[in-house]
Each structure stands twice: as structure tokens, then as C-alpha cells.
Coordinates of C-alpha atoms and ligand atoms in Angstrom, one line a residue:
Chain A
M697 CA 0.0 0.1 0.1
L698 CA 3.6 2.4 0.7
R699 CA 6.3 2.2 -0.1
I700 CA 9.0 3.8 -0.2
D701 CA 12.7 3.9 -1.4
G702 CA 15.8 4.4 -0.5
V703 CA 14.8 8.1 0.8
Y704 CA 17.4 11.2 1.5
K705 CA 16.1 13.8 3.4
V706 CA 18.1 17.0 4.2
F707 CA 17.0 20.6 4.9
N708 CA 19.4 23.4 4.2
P709 CA 22.3 21.6 2.2
G710 CA 25.0 23.4 1.6
T711 CA 24.8 25.8 4.8
V712 CA 25.9 25.6 8.2
N713 CA 22.7 24.8 8.8
Q714 CA 23.3 21.5 6.5
K715 CA 21.1 18.7 8.4
T716 CA 20.2 15.2 7.8
A717 CA 17.0 13.6 8.6
L718 CA 16.4 11.1 6.7
R719 CA 18.8 8.4 5.3
N720 CA 18.7 6.0 3.5
V721 CA 15.0 5.1 4.2
S722 CA 12.6 2.6 2.9
L723 CA 9.7 1.1 3.9
T724 CA 7.0 -1.1 3.2
M725 CA 3.5 -0.6 4.5
K726 CA 0.8 -3.9 3.7
E727 CA -2.8 -3.4 3.4
G728 CA -4.4 -3.1 6.5
D729 CA -1.2 -2.6 8.3
F730 CA -1.2 -0.1 11.8
I731 CA 2.4 1.1 12.2
T732 CA 3.5 2.9 15.4
L733 CA 6.9 5.0 14.7
I734 CA 8.6 6.2 18.4
G735 CA 12.0 8.4 18.2
G736 CA 13.8 10.6 20.0
N737 CA 13.1 13.7 18.9
G738 CA 15.3 14.3 15.9
A739 CA 14.6 11.4 15.1
G740 CA 13.3 12.2 11.1
K741 CA 9.3 10.9 12.7
S742 CA 7.5 13.6 11.5
T743 CA 10.4 15.0 8.4
L744 CA 9.3 10.6 7.7
L745 CA 5.3 11.9 7.6
N746 CA 6.1 15.2 5.4
C747 CA 7.6 13.5 2.7
I748 CA 5.3 10.7 2.8
A749 CA 2.5 14.1 2.6
G750 CA 3.8 15.8 -0.5
V751 CA 4.9 19.1 2.6
Y752 CA 8.8 18.5 1.8
G753 CA 9.8 16.8 -1.9
V754 CA 12.7 13.9 -1.0
D755 CA 16.3 14.6 -2.2
K756 CA 16.9 11.3 -3.1
G757 CA 14.8 8.1 -3.5
S758 CA 10.7 7.2 -4.4
I759 CA 7.4 7.1 -2.8
N760 CA 4.6 5.0 -4.0
I761 CA 1.2 4.4 -2.3
A762 CA -1.1 2.3 -4.2
E763 CA 0.8 1.2 -6.9
V764 CA 1.6 4.5 -7.3
D765 CA 4.4 6.7 -7.1
V766 CA 4.3 10.3 -5.7
T767 CA 7.8 11.1 -5.6
K768 CA 7.1 14.2 -7.1
L769 CA 3.8 14.8 -6.7
T770 CA 2.6 17.9 -5.1
E771 CA 1.7 17.7 -1.2
Y772 CA -2.8 18.8 -2.6
K773 CA -2.9 15.9 -5.5
R774 CA -0.5 13.4 -2.8
A775 CA -3.7 14.6 -1.0
A776 CA -6.3 11.7 -2.4
F777 CA -4.5 9.2 -1.1
L778 CA -3.9 10.3 2.0
G779 CA -5.4 11.3 5.9
R780 CA -3.9 12.7 8.2
V781 CA -4.3 14.5 11.7
F782 CA -1.0 16.3 13.0
Q783 CA -0.2 17.1 16.6
D784 CA -1.9 20.9 16.6
P785 CA -5.8 20.8 17.1
M786 CA -5.7 24.0 15.5
M787 CA -3.6 22.8 11.7
G788 CA -6.2 20.6 10.5
T789 CA -9.6 22.1 10.9
A790 CA -10.1 26.0 9.4
S791 CA -11.3 27.4 12.6
D792 CA -13.3 30.4 11.3
M793 CA -15.5 27.6 9.4
I794 CA -18.4 25.6 11.0
L795 CA -18.4 22.3 11.9
E796 CA -20.2 20.1 8.6
E797 CA -18.2 22.6 6.4
N798 CA -15.0 21.0 7.5
L799 CA -16.9 18.3 7.4
A800 CA -18.3 18.6 3.4
L801 CA -14.0 20.3 2.4
A802 CA -13.1 16.8 3.9
L803 CA -15.9 14.7 2.6
R804 CA -14.1 16.2 -0.7
R805 CA -10.6 14.7 -0.4
G806 CA -9.4 14.6 -3.6
K807 CA -11.2 15.7 -6.1
A808 CA -12.3 18.5 -7.9
R809 CA -14.1 21.6 -6.2
G810 CA -17.0 23.1 -8.7
L811 CA -20.5 25.3 -8.2
R812 CA -22.1 22.2 -7.0
W813 CA -23.9 23.8 -3.5
G814 CA -20.8 22.9 -0.5
I815 CA -22.8 21.0 1.8
S816 CA -26.5 18.5 0.8
N817 CA -29.0 18.1 3.0
K818 CA -27.8 14.0 2.9
E819 CA -24.4 14.5 3.9
R820 CA -25.5 16.8 6.7
E821 CA -27.3 13.2 8.5
V822 CA -24.5 10.9 7.7
Y823 CA -22.4 13.4 9.3
R824 CA -24.4 13.8 12.3
E825 CA -24.8 9.6 12.3
L826 CA -20.8 9.5 12.0
L827 CA -20.5 12.6 15.2
S828 CA -22.5 10.7 17.1
H829 CA -20.6 7.4 17.3
L830 CA -18.0 9.4 18.7
G831 CA -20.1 10.3 21.8
L832 CA -18.6 14.0 22.1
G833 CA -22.7 15.7 22.0
L834 CA -21.2 16.6 18.9
E835 CA -23.5 15.8 16.3
H836 CA -26.3 18.5 17.8
R837 CA -23.0 21.4 17.2
L838 CA -23.2 21.2 13.3
N839 CA -23.6 24.5 13.0
V840 CA -20.8 25.6 15.3
K841 CA -17.7 27.2 14.4
V842 CA -14.9 25.1 14.7
K843 CA -13.0 28.0 17.0
L844 CA -15.5 27.4 20.1
L845 CA -14.5 23.3 20.3
S846 CA -11.5 22.2 22.6
G847 CA -8.3 20.6 21.3
G848 CA -10.2 17.3 21.9
Q849 CA -13.6 17.4 19.9
R850 CA -11.1 19.2 17.9
Q851 CA -9.0 16.3 17.2
A852 CA -11.7 13.6 17.3
I853 CA -13.5 15.8 14.9
T854 CA -10.1 15.9 12.5
L855 CA -9.6 12.3 12.5
L856 CA -13.3 11.7 11.3
M857 CA -12.3 14.0 8.7
A858 CA -9.2 11.9 7.8
T859 CA -11.5 8.7 7.2
L860 CA -14.3 10.0 5.4
N861 CA -13.5 9.8 2.7
K862 CA -11.3 7.0 3.6
P863 CA -7.8 7.0 2.8
K864 CA -4.7 4.3 1.0
V865 CA -2.9 5.0 3.5
L866 CA -3.5 7.4 7.0
L867 CA -0.7 9.7 8.8
L868 CA -0.9 10.1 12.3
D869 CA 1.7 12.4 13.8
E870 CA 1.7 12.8 17.2
H871 CA -2.1 13.4 17.0
T872 CA -2.9 12.9 21.0
A873 CA 0.1 14.9 21.9
A874 CA -1.2 18.4 22.9
L875 CA -4.1 16.8 25.0
D876 CA -4.7 16.6 28.7
P877 CA -4.0 11.8 29.0
K878 CA -7.7 11.5 30.1
T879 CA -8.6 13.3 26.5
A880 CA -5.5 11.9 24.8
S881 CA -6.7 8.0 25.4
I882 CA -10.6 8.9 24.4
V883 CA -8.4 10.0 21.1
L884 CA -6.5 7.1 21.0
D885 CA -9.1 3.9 21.4
L886 CA -11.9 6.1 18.9
T887 CA -8.3 6.8 16.6
E888 CA -8.1 1.9 16.8
R889 CA -12.5 2.5 16.6
L890 CA -11.8 4.6 12.8
I891 CA -8.7 2.4 12.2
H892 CA -9.9 -0.9 12.2
E893 CA -13.5 -0.9 11.5
N894 CA -12.0 1.4 7.9
G895 CA -9.1 -1.2 8.0
L896 CA -7.1 1.6 7.2
T897 CA -3.3 1.5 6.7
T898 CA -2.2 3.5 9.4
L899 CA 1.2 5.3 10.4
M900 CA 1.2 6.2 13.6
V901 CA 3.7 8.7 15.2
T902 CA 3.8 8.8 18.9
H903 CA 5.9 9.8 22.0
N904 CA 4.5 6.8 24.7
M905 CA 6.1 3.8 24.3
R906 CA 3.5 2.1 26.2
D907 CA 0.4 3.0 24.1
A908 CA 3.5 2.1 21.0
I909 CA 3.0 -1.4 21.8
R910 CA -0.3 -1.2 22.9
Y911 CA -1.2 0.2 19.3
G912 CA -0.8 -1.8 16.1
N913 CA 0.7 -5.0 14.4
R914 CA 3.6 -3.4 13.5
L915 CA 6.4 -1.2 15.4
I916 CA 9.7 1.1 13.8
M917 CA 12.0 3.1 16.2
M918 CA 13.7 6.0 14.3
H919 CA 17.3 7.5 15.8
D920 CA 19.2 9.9 13.6
G921 CA 17.5 9.7 10.4
R922 CA 17.9 5.5 10.2
I923 CA 14.9 2.8 11.5
F924 CA 16.8 1.3 13.6
L925 CA 13.8 -1.3 14.9
D926 CA 11.0 -2.8 13.1
I927 CA 8.8 -5.3 15.0
Q928 CA 6.2 -7.1 13.6
G929 CA 3.7 -10.2 14.9
E930 CA 3.8 -12.6 18.2
E931 CA 7.1 -10.5 18.7
K932 CA 5.5 -7.3 18.5
K933 CA 2.6 -8.5 21.1
K934 CA 4.9 -10.0 23.5
L935 CA 6.4 -6.1 23.2
T936 CA 7.8 -4.6 26.8
V937 CA 8.8 -0.9 27.7
E938 CA 12.5 -2.6 29.1
E939 CA 12.8 -5.1 26.3
L940 CA 12.9 -2.0 24.2
L941 CA 14.8 0.4 25.6
A942 CA 17.5 -3.2 25.6
R943 CA 16.8 -3.6 21.5
F944 CA 17.6 -0.2 20.6
G945 CA 20.6 0.1 23.3
S946 CA 22.3 -2.9 20.9
A947 CA 20.8 -1.8 17.4
S948 CA 21.8 1.5 18.1
G949 CA 24.6 1.6 20.4
Q950 CA 23.1 4.7 22.2
E951 CA 20.2 4.3 25.5
F952 CA 17.7 5.4 24.8
S953 CA 18.0 8.9 25.9
Y954 CA 14.5 10.3 25.6
D955 CA 13.1 10.7 29.3
R956 CA 9.5 11.5 28.2
A957 CA 8.5 8.3 26.5
L958 CA 9.9 6.4 29.1
L959 CA 7.5 9.1 31.9
S960 CA 4.4 7.0 30.8
Chain B
M1178 CA -30.1 66.9 4.7
V1179 CA -32.1 65.2 2.5
E1180 CA -29.6 66.7 -0.5
V1181 CA -26.1 65.3 1.4
V1182 CA -27.7 61.9 2.8
K1183 CA -29.0 60.9 -0.9
G1184 CA -26.5 62.0 -1.7
A1185 CA -23.7 59.8 0.2
L1186 CA -26.5 57.3 0.0
S1187 CA -25.6 57.2 -3.6
L1188 CA -22.1 57.4 -3.6
G1189 CA -22.0 54.4 -0.3
L1190 CA -23.7 52.6 -2.8
L1191 CA -20.6 53.2 -5.8
W1192 CA -18.5 52.5 -3.3
A1193 CA -18.8 49.2 -1.4
I1194 CA -18.7 47.2 -4.1
M1195 CA -15.2 48.4 -4.3
T1196 CA -15.4 47.8 -0.1
I1197 CA -17.1 44.1 -0.9
G1198 CA -13.9 43.2 -3.2
V1199 CA -12.0 44.7 -0.6
Y1200 CA -13.6 42.1 2.2
I1201 CA -13.4 39.3 0.4
T1202 CA -8.6 39.4 -0.3
Y1203 CA -8.1 41.5 3.5
R1204 CA -10.9 39.1 5.8
I1205 CA -11.6 36.0 2.7
L1206 CA -8.3 35.5 2.4
S1207 CA -6.9 37.5 4.2
I1208 CA -4.1 38.9 2.7
A1209 CA -3.7 43.3 2.5
D1210 CA -4.9 43.4 -0.9
L1211 CA -2.9 46.7 -2.3
T1212 CA -3.8 46.1 -6.3
V1213 CA -7.2 47.7 -5.5
E1214 CA -5.3 50.8 -6.3
G1215 CA -4.4 50.8 -9.4
S1216 CA -7.8 48.6 -9.7
I1217 CA -9.5 50.6 -8.7
T1218 CA -8.3 53.5 -11.4
L1219 CA -7.9 51.1 -14.1
G1220 CA -11.4 50.9 -14.0
A1221 CA -12.4 54.1 -13.9
A1222 CA -9.8 55.1 -16.5
I1223 CA -11.1 52.4 -18.7
A1224 CA -14.8 52.8 -18.8
A1225 CA -13.4 56.9 -19.6
H1226 CA -11.6 55.5 -22.3
A1227 CA -14.4 53.9 -23.5
I1228 CA -16.9 56.5 -23.4
S1229 CA -15.2 59.2 -24.3
S1230 CA -13.8 57.8 -27.1
G1231 CA -17.6 56.6 -28.5
M1232 CA -18.4 53.1 -27.1
N1233 CA -20.9 51.7 -25.7
P1234 CA -21.2 52.5 -21.6
Y1235 CA -22.4 49.0 -20.5
L1236 CA -19.8 47.4 -22.5
G1237 CA -17.2 50.0 -21.6
T1238 CA -18.0 49.1 -18.1
L1239 CA -17.8 45.1 -18.1
I1240 CA -14.2 45.3 -20.2
A1241 CA -13.1 47.5 -17.2
L1242 CA -14.6 44.4 -14.8
F1243 CA -12.1 42.0 -17.0
G1244 CA -9.4 44.4 -17.0
G1245 CA -9.5 44.6 -12.6
M1246 CA -9.6 40.6 -13.4
A1247 CA -6.3 40.9 -14.6
A1248 CA -5.0 42.8 -12.5
G1249 CA -5.7 40.6 -9.7
L1250 CA -4.4 37.9 -11.7
C1251 CA -1.3 38.7 -12.2
T1252 CA -1.3 39.7 -7.9
G1253 CA -2.0 36.1 -7.6
L1254 CA 0.7 34.8 -9.9
L1255 CA 3.7 37.3 -8.0
H1256 CA 2.9 36.3 -5.0
T1257 CA 1.6 31.9 -5.5
K1258 CA 4.1 31.1 -9.0
L1259 CA 6.9 33.6 -8.9
K1260 CA 6.4 33.5 -4.3
I1261 CA 7.2 37.0 -3.9
P1262 CA 4.6 38.1 -0.4
A1263 CA 1.6 39.3 -0.6
L1264 CA 1.5 42.5 0.3
L1265 CA 4.4 43.5 -2.8
S1266 CA 3.0 41.1 -5.5
G1267 CA 0.4 44.4 -4.5
I1268 CA 2.1 46.7 -4.6
L1269 CA 4.1 46.2 -7.7
T1270 CA 0.9 46.1 -9.9
M1271 CA -0.9 48.5 -8.4
I1272 CA 2.9 50.5 -9.6
A1273 CA 2.7 48.1 -12.9
L1274 CA -1.6 49.5 -12.9
Y1275 CA 0.0 53.4 -12.3
S1276 CA 1.9 53.5 -16.5
I1277 CA -0.9 51.7 -17.6
N1278 CA -4.0 53.4 -16.3
L1279 CA -1.8 57.0 -18.3
R1280 CA -1.5 54.4 -20.6
V1281 CA -5.0 53.4 -21.2
M1282 CA -6.7 57.5 -20.5
G1283 CA -3.5 58.9 -22.9
K1284 CA -3.4 61.3 -20.1
A1285 CA -4.1 62.2 -16.1
N1286 CA -7.3 62.6 -16.2
I1287 CA -10.5 62.5 -18.9
S1288 CA -13.9 64.5 -19.0
L1289 CA -17.2 62.7 -19.1
L1290 CA -19.2 65.5 -19.1
R1291 CA -22.6 65.6 -21.2
M1292 CA -21.4 62.0 -22.4
E1293 CA -23.6 59.7 -22.1
N1294 CA -23.9 57.2 -19.4
V1295 CA -24.5 53.9 -17.7
Y1296 CA -26.6 56.5 -15.6
T1297 CA -28.0 58.1 -18.6
V1298 CA -31.0 55.2 -19.8
F1299 CA -31.7 56.1 -15.9
E1300 CA -32.2 59.8 -16.5
N1301 CA -33.8 58.9 -19.4
M1302 CA -36.7 57.4 -17.7
G1303 CA -37.4 60.8 -15.0
L1304 CA -34.6 59.6 -12.5
E1305 CA -32.7 62.9 -11.3
P1306 CA -29.2 61.9 -11.2
T1307 CA -28.3 61.1 -7.6
W1308 CA -31.8 59.4 -7.6
A1309 CA -30.4 57.0 -11.3
T1310 CA -26.5 55.9 -9.7
I1311 CA -28.5 54.7 -6.3
T1312 CA -31.0 53.4 -8.5
L1313 CA -28.3 51.2 -10.5
G1314 CA -25.9 51.8 -7.7
A1315 CA -28.2 49.6 -5.7
M1316 CA -29.5 47.1 -8.3
S1317 CA -25.2 46.3 -8.8
V1318 CA -25.1 45.7 -5.5
L1319 CA -28.0 43.6 -5.2
V1320 CA -27.3 41.5 -7.6
I1321 CA -23.7 41.3 -6.8
V1322 CA -24.4 40.6 -2.9
C1323 CA -27.0 37.7 -4.2
L1324 CA -24.0 36.0 -6.2
L1325 CA -20.9 35.8 -4.1
Y1326 CA -23.8 34.6 -1.5
W1327 CA -24.2 32.0 -3.6
F1328 CA -20.2 31.5 -5.0
F1329 CA -18.3 31.6 -1.3
G1330 CA -21.8 28.4 -0.5
T1331 CA -20.4 26.5 -3.5
E1332 CA -17.2 23.3 -3.8
L1333 CA -15.6 26.0 -5.2
G1334 CA -16.2 29.2 -2.5
C1335 CA -16.2 26.9 0.3
A1336 CA -12.7 26.1 -0.3
I1337 CA -11.5 29.4 -1.3
R1338 CA -12.8 30.1 2.3
A1339 CA -10.9 27.8 4.0
T1340 CA -7.8 28.8 2.2
G1341 CA -7.8 31.9 3.7
N1342 CA -8.8 30.2 7.1
N1343 CA -6.2 27.2 7.5
P1344 CA -3.6 26.4 3.6
Y1345 CA -1.8 23.1 5.8
M1346 CA -5.7 22.2 6.9
V1347 CA -6.9 22.9 2.7
R1348 CA -4.1 21.0 0.8
A1349 CA -4.6 18.9 3.2
Q1350 CA -8.0 18.7 1.8
G1351 CA -6.3 18.2 -1.2
I1352 CA -7.3 21.8 -2.3
N1353 CA -4.8 23.9 -4.8
T1354 CA -4.0 27.2 -2.6
N1355 CA -2.5 28.9 -4.8
T1356 CA -5.5 28.4 -7.4
M1357 CA -7.7 29.5 -4.6
I1358 CA -6.1 33.0 -4.3
I1359 CA -5.5 33.7 -7.7
I1360 CA -9.8 33.2 -7.7
G1361 CA -10.3 35.2 -5.2
L1362 CA -7.7 37.7 -5.8
I1363 CA -8.8 37.8 -9.7
I1364 CA -13.2 38.0 -8.2
S1365 CA -11.8 41.3 -5.7
N1366 CA -10.0 42.8 -7.9
G1367 CA -13.1 42.7 -10.9
L1368 CA -15.5 44.5 -8.5
V1369 CA -13.1 46.5 -7.8
S1370 CA -12.4 47.9 -11.6
L1371 CA -16.5 47.7 -11.6
G1372 CA -16.8 50.0 -8.9
G1373 CA -14.2 52.2 -9.7
A1374 CA -16.0 52.6 -13.8
L1375 CA -19.3 53.3 -11.7
I1376 CA -17.7 55.3 -9.8
A1377 CA -16.1 57.8 -12.8
Q1378 CA -19.7 57.6 -14.6
N1379 CA -20.9 59.3 -10.9
Q1380 CA -18.5 61.8 -10.9
N1381 CA -17.9 62.6 -14.8
F1382 CA -14.0 62.7 -15.4
S1383 CA -11.7 59.5 -14.2
D1384 CA -7.9 61.1 -12.6
I1385 CA -5.0 59.6 -12.2
G1386 CA -4.8 60.2 -8.8
M1387 CA -8.4 59.0 -7.9
G1388 CA -7.8 55.5 -6.1
T1389 CA -5.3 56.7 -3.7
G1390 CA -6.0 55.6 -0.3
S1391 CA -8.9 54.3 -1.7
I1392 CA -8.1 51.2 0.3
V1393 CA -8.0 52.7 3.4
I1394 CA -11.8 53.1 2.6
G1395 CA -12.6 50.4 2.1
L1396 CA -11.2 48.9 5.1
A1397 CA -12.9 51.8 6.7
S1398 CA -16.6 50.5 5.1
V1399 CA -15.1 47.0 6.3
I1400 CA -15.3 47.6 9.7
I1401 CA -18.0 50.4 10.1
G1402 CA -20.1 47.8 8.8
E1403 CA -18.9 44.5 11.0
V1404 CA -19.4 46.7 14.1
L1405 CA -22.4 48.3 13.3
F1406 CA -24.6 45.6 11.4
G1407 CA -23.0 42.6 13.0
K1408 CA -21.7 39.6 11.6
R1409 CA -23.9 36.8 12.2
N1410 CA -24.5 34.4 8.8
F1411 CA -22.4 35.0 5.3
F1412 CA -25.4 37.2 3.7
M1413 CA -25.6 39.6 6.5
R1414 CA -21.9 39.9 6.9
L1415 CA -21.8 40.8 2.9
L1416 CA -24.7 43.7 3.4
S1417 CA -22.5 45.1 7.2
L1418 CA -20.0 45.8 4.3
V1419 CA -22.9 47.4 2.1
F1420 CA -24.1 49.2 4.8
G1421 CA -20.7 49.9 6.4
A1422 CA -19.5 51.6 3.1
I1423 CA -22.9 54.2 3.1
T1424 CA -22.4 55.0 6.6
Y1425 CA -19.0 55.9 6.1
R1426 CA -19.7 58.0 3.2
I1427 CA -22.3 59.6 5.3
I1428 CA -19.6 60.2 8.0
I1429 CA -17.4 62.2 5.4
A1430 CA -21.2 64.5 4.1
F1431 CA -21.4 65.3 8.3
V1432 CA -17.9 66.2 8.9
L1433 CA -16.9 67.7 5.6
K1434 CA -20.3 69.8 6.5
L1435 CA -19.1 71.0 9.6
G1436 CA -16.0 72.6 8.3
M1437 CA -13.4 69.7 7.9
H1438 CA -10.6 70.7 4.6
S1439 CA -11.7 67.7 2.2
N1440 CA -7.9 67.9 1.7
D1441 CA -8.0 66.4 5.6
L1442 CA -10.9 63.7 4.2
K1443 CA -7.6 60.8 4.0
L1444 CA -5.7 61.8 7.1
F1445 CA -8.8 61.7 9.1
T1446 CA -10.2 58.0 7.4
A1447 CA -7.0 57.0 8.4
I1448 CA -7.5 57.6 11.5
T1449 CA -10.7 56.1 12.0
V1450 CA -9.5 52.9 11.0
A1451 CA -6.2 53.2 12.6
I1452 CA -8.7 53.4 16.0
A1453 CA -10.9 50.7 14.9
L1454 CA -8.8 48.2 13.9
A1455 CA -6.4 49.1 17.5
L1456 CA -9.7 49.0 19.2
P1457 CA -9.7 44.9 20.8
M1458 CA -6.3 46.0 22.0
I1459 CA -7.8 49.0 23.6
K1460 CA -10.5 47.4 25.1
D1461 CA -7.8 44.6 26.8
F1462 CA -5.9 47.4 27.9
V1463 CA -9.1 49.5 29.7
N1464 CA -9.8 45.6 30.5
P1465 CA -8.6 43.8 31.0
P1466 CA -10.2 40.9 30.0
K1467 CA -11.3 37.4 32.4
I1468 CA -9.3 34.3 32.1
S1469 CA -12.7 32.3 31.7
I1470 CA -12.5 28.0 32.0
G1471 CA -13.8 26.0 29.7
E1472 CA -15.6 29.3 27.5
G1473 CA -17.2 27.1 24.3
E1474 CA -16.8 23.3 25.6
Q1475 CA -20.2 22.8 27.2
D1476 CA -20.1 18.8 26.2
A1477 CA -16.9 18.4 26.2
Ligands
LIG786 N1 12.5 22.7 7.8 C1 12.7 22.2 8.7 N2 14.1 23.2 8.7 C2 15.4 22.5 9.0 N3 14.9 21.0 9.7 C3 14.3 21.1 10.4 C4 13.3 21.1 9.4 N4 11.9 20.4 9.5 C5 12.7 19.3 11.1 N5 14.1 19.9 11.3 C6 15.5 19.0 11.7 O1 15.3 17.6 10.7 C7 15.9 16.5 12.4 C8 14.3 15.9 11.6 O2 13.4 16.8 12.8 P1 12.5 16.1 13.2 O3 11.0 16.9 12.8 O4 11.6 14.7 11.4 O5 11.6 14.4 14.5 P2 11.1 13.8 14.5 O6 11.6 12.9 15.6 O7 9.5 14.4 14.7 O8 10.7 15.0 16.4 P3 10.3 14.9 17.1 O9 9.9 13.8 18.1 O10 10.5 16.7 18.4 O11 8.0 15.8 16.9 C9 15.6 17.2 13.5 O12 17.1 17.2 13.7 C10 15.3 18.5 13.1 O13 15.9 20.3 13.6
LIG787 MG1 7.7 15.9 14.7

């Protein structure tokens, strides 16, 4: 479903600020894979997701989504394949527009926008139905400006928007990091449910080792622009935090010096 | 007194068209587009040249609309393709238009006295000139408001509105934000130029300097409209722009009557806009906001 081949990404090449954020990253995701991606600050996790989404072009290598070579496609063209939720709850929605307008924009992801009316009554029913499944009472607030909603509500909405028009790959970049623990766990459970119900191929970045182990069928750890660990199947199911730390140490030759991951 | 209000009403309706154009860039796209200073004159110049060389005034006015759209396209291309900041792109087009406007007119001003213009038809029906202007102005404004209300409700219009609000999200939804910005600038400057054409025919001349400060007049009208007439839904918001433009003209008419020199008008307008834009800050300063927990989260 997603194939990344030998991707390099260098920021500010030829300057004193030159930074190689991705070094020869290769990754193949099968349909229905739910990968959790973990790694310290600056490991290159966000850069990898942004390269997949086309926010940045890559300097070397190729990216295929659903057998289409998207390496040279612009961000908005790749959006036809991708659902995305960002770390910042402000990023995923148009805050001055009302809830149903946001959903309607997402329903048409990857389709040409014409002079048809922006929202149909039939859609509204669907939105109400889907929102009621979120259990946040949002089905009664279709006409509320999104900026009046809480961060957790917004992330839930962005998730729904990302899955509304079933994406080939769902990219989640620490989408619960800005939320309080209780809200974060609600949104994570919702994430798992939506992924499960829609059979979505998902790449989820998290800082939380426990979440990385609990969710998904495959775990990848990055460090310094490389993929160091790739654990799947039975092995992933039996994984513990201690073992993960030990394996990171032996693979990278370094201690995993990341306090936030250890805290929770 | 009645005469003053009537005059302000007629001028306000014509300037409302321009105000709506400014609103599209300033509020919807979140861009301060200075192209308008050039495109309002462009509209006046095209209409004046067309009419003085014997063309049908309606056709001349239509060409003025297209001229403004082309100016908006230029700014849009400078901004999106050449990656020049929006403010600077607008300034570049505005400066370029100064020369172009002189070319179009062939001189610094054209008089349209005693020539047939778009209002003549209404005058021939027996309306006095001011009423003719009010009639045509109100009709134009009504058509434009309805068209824009429809347009910004369509898929394309929603995408343009979202672009001004959160371009990251819009790209993630598969929309080309550059195209949306260009379309917005085209519509905006088309309207401003149309306004310029109607204003020139109303005042019976076009002048190379008539655009100077027009962006500030537009902003003043937008803000007055929002403050006095609210911004509940989009249709009311568009109407509030019209009322804002008319109110601005009434205010100007009165300060002139009170003895302000007309040369000081632009200073007066600029100060008014500066104060209006600073209002939220002044309010916070005088009356610091109380921190309220959980506002707007009744259900969460
Ligand atoms: N736009 C950019 N310009 C220059 N350097 C960048 C840019 N984006 C990322 N980098 C650099 O690339 C490296 C990888 O950053 P990235 O954001 O991918 O890390 P990350 O794994 O997501 O970290 P975090 O856990 O802090 O989010 C970092 O050293 C960062 O400073
Ligand atoms: Mg990151």
C-alpha cells in the first residue's frame, strides 16, 4: 500500500545549518498494517510523514502509494491518497468555519471542487450519524464554529475528517500529544476504532512507548534519520518497554535517552 | 440635509462594490491586497476611455470589470508562482498599473461631462441624477451580493474561504491553495475595478490619482459595517459591507459639513481605521479579559 525506497532528506543543504533528517529510509506497508513509529526528538519521524504527504520533496529515493509513484506529486495532489492528523489541534480544521463545512471539505478530499452547493442535506444526515458515534455530543453542533470546540473535540473531528473519504494511508503525527491524558486516551481509542472499522493502513507517530506497544501490529523505531527497529507479529505482541529499550540500545549502540517516553 | 444623505447613499452604494472586493481579500483570503489602489483607477480609466471614444457605456463598464480581473490575476501569479509576499505583489501591480492607467487614458484625466453613461438610461426614464445613481447602484449591489452569497456557498467558494483560514488543512484536503488565492484576487479586483468604472461615470471624470487611499476607505467601510451591523451569517455580513460603505459616506459628508477641509479627509480616514483596528487591544488594555475556564466546551 505504501512503499518508501531509499529516501534521503537534507534540510538547508550547503549551509552551516545543513541537516540530514532522513538517511536511506526504506519501508513497505501492507494493506491494513497499523504501524506505530517511535523515536527521540529530532529522529526524523515528522520529516518522514511530511515527505510521504509531500510537504517536502525528497532528495533521493522514491515513494509509492497504492502502486502510484507520488515522489514528484505536490502535496495537494497526494492528498487524494492520504488522511492526516497533526500534533497541533489547530492545524487540522478551518477554525472560522462551522463544523459541517469542515466535514464537507474533507468529504470531497481529492475531488475537483465545482459550483455545486458546498453541503447537501443528505450529507448532513451522514455527518450527524458519524458524529454521534464519537460520543462527544457533536452531532448537535454542526453549525458551531470549530474554534469554539476543545482541543480533544477538534482532534476527534480531524480524525473523522481524515477517514471520511477512506484514505489509502492514514498518517498520524503525535495527534494526542497536545491533549491532557484523559482526552488523549479517548482520542486514541477512537483512533483505533476508526482504523479497525475502516480497515485503514496507518502510520502513527507517538512519543509514548506503552502506546506504541499497545496499538498496531507493527512497531518501528527511528533514530538520527534511520529506521533502527522493525518489530511485528507475535514478537510485537509480547514486547515490553524494558525489552524495547534494551533492543534500541543494542541496535543503535546508544542508550535511549528520552525521558518523556519513560515517564508514562 | 436630505440632499446630503441622498448623495452619501448614492456614493456609498458605488463604493460598496469596491468594499466587497476589499472584504474578499482582507477578510476571506486574509491578505492585505494593495492592487485595489491601482485597479479602481484602472476601472475608471477603461470606462472613461471607452465612453469618450464613443463606446457603449455598459460595454465599457464590462471591459473595466475584466481589466480589474486581469490585474488581480497578475498579483495572484506574482504571489503564488514567483513566491513574492502578498503585500509586495499587490504593491508591484499597483505601481505597474499607474503607468498602464496613464496609457489607457492617454493623459492624467478624462472628463465625461455631457456624455452618455450607464446612468443615462435611468435619467431618461425621468429620474434625477442622484436617484439614477442610487437605482443602478442598488441594483448592482443586490446582484453582486446574491451572486457572491451563492458562490461562497459552493464547493469552490468554501475551498476559497477555508484557504484564507487554514491553508495547511486545505492542502491536506487536496485543494490547490494557490489556485484558490488567484481566484479570490481575480474576483476581488474585478469588483474593485467595476466600482471604479461606476464611480468615474457618476463623478463625470476619471483621474489618475483617484485610487490613492482607496484601500483605507475600503477597510474603513468593512470595519464600520462589521462593528455597526454585526456579522451573524454570511449574507448579513455581505449586506453589512454595503451599510458600512454608505455609513462611511454619511460620516464623511457630515465632517465636511462641520467644516473639515476636504484635503484632510484621508488623514481623518486613516486615523479612524487605525483606531478601529486597535480597538480590540484598547479594550483589553482598559478592561483586561477575565480568564474563563471551559468557555465554549459545554459538551466536552
Ligand atoms: N523545515 C525544517 N528545516 C530545517 N530542519 C528541519 C526542518 N524540519 C525538521 N528539521 C530537522 O530535521 C530533524 C528531524 O526533525 P523531525 O521534526 O522529523 O523530528 P521528529 O522525530 O519528528 O522529532 P519530534 O519528536 O521532536 O517531533 C531535526 O534535527 C530537525 O531540526
Ligand atoms: Mg515530530
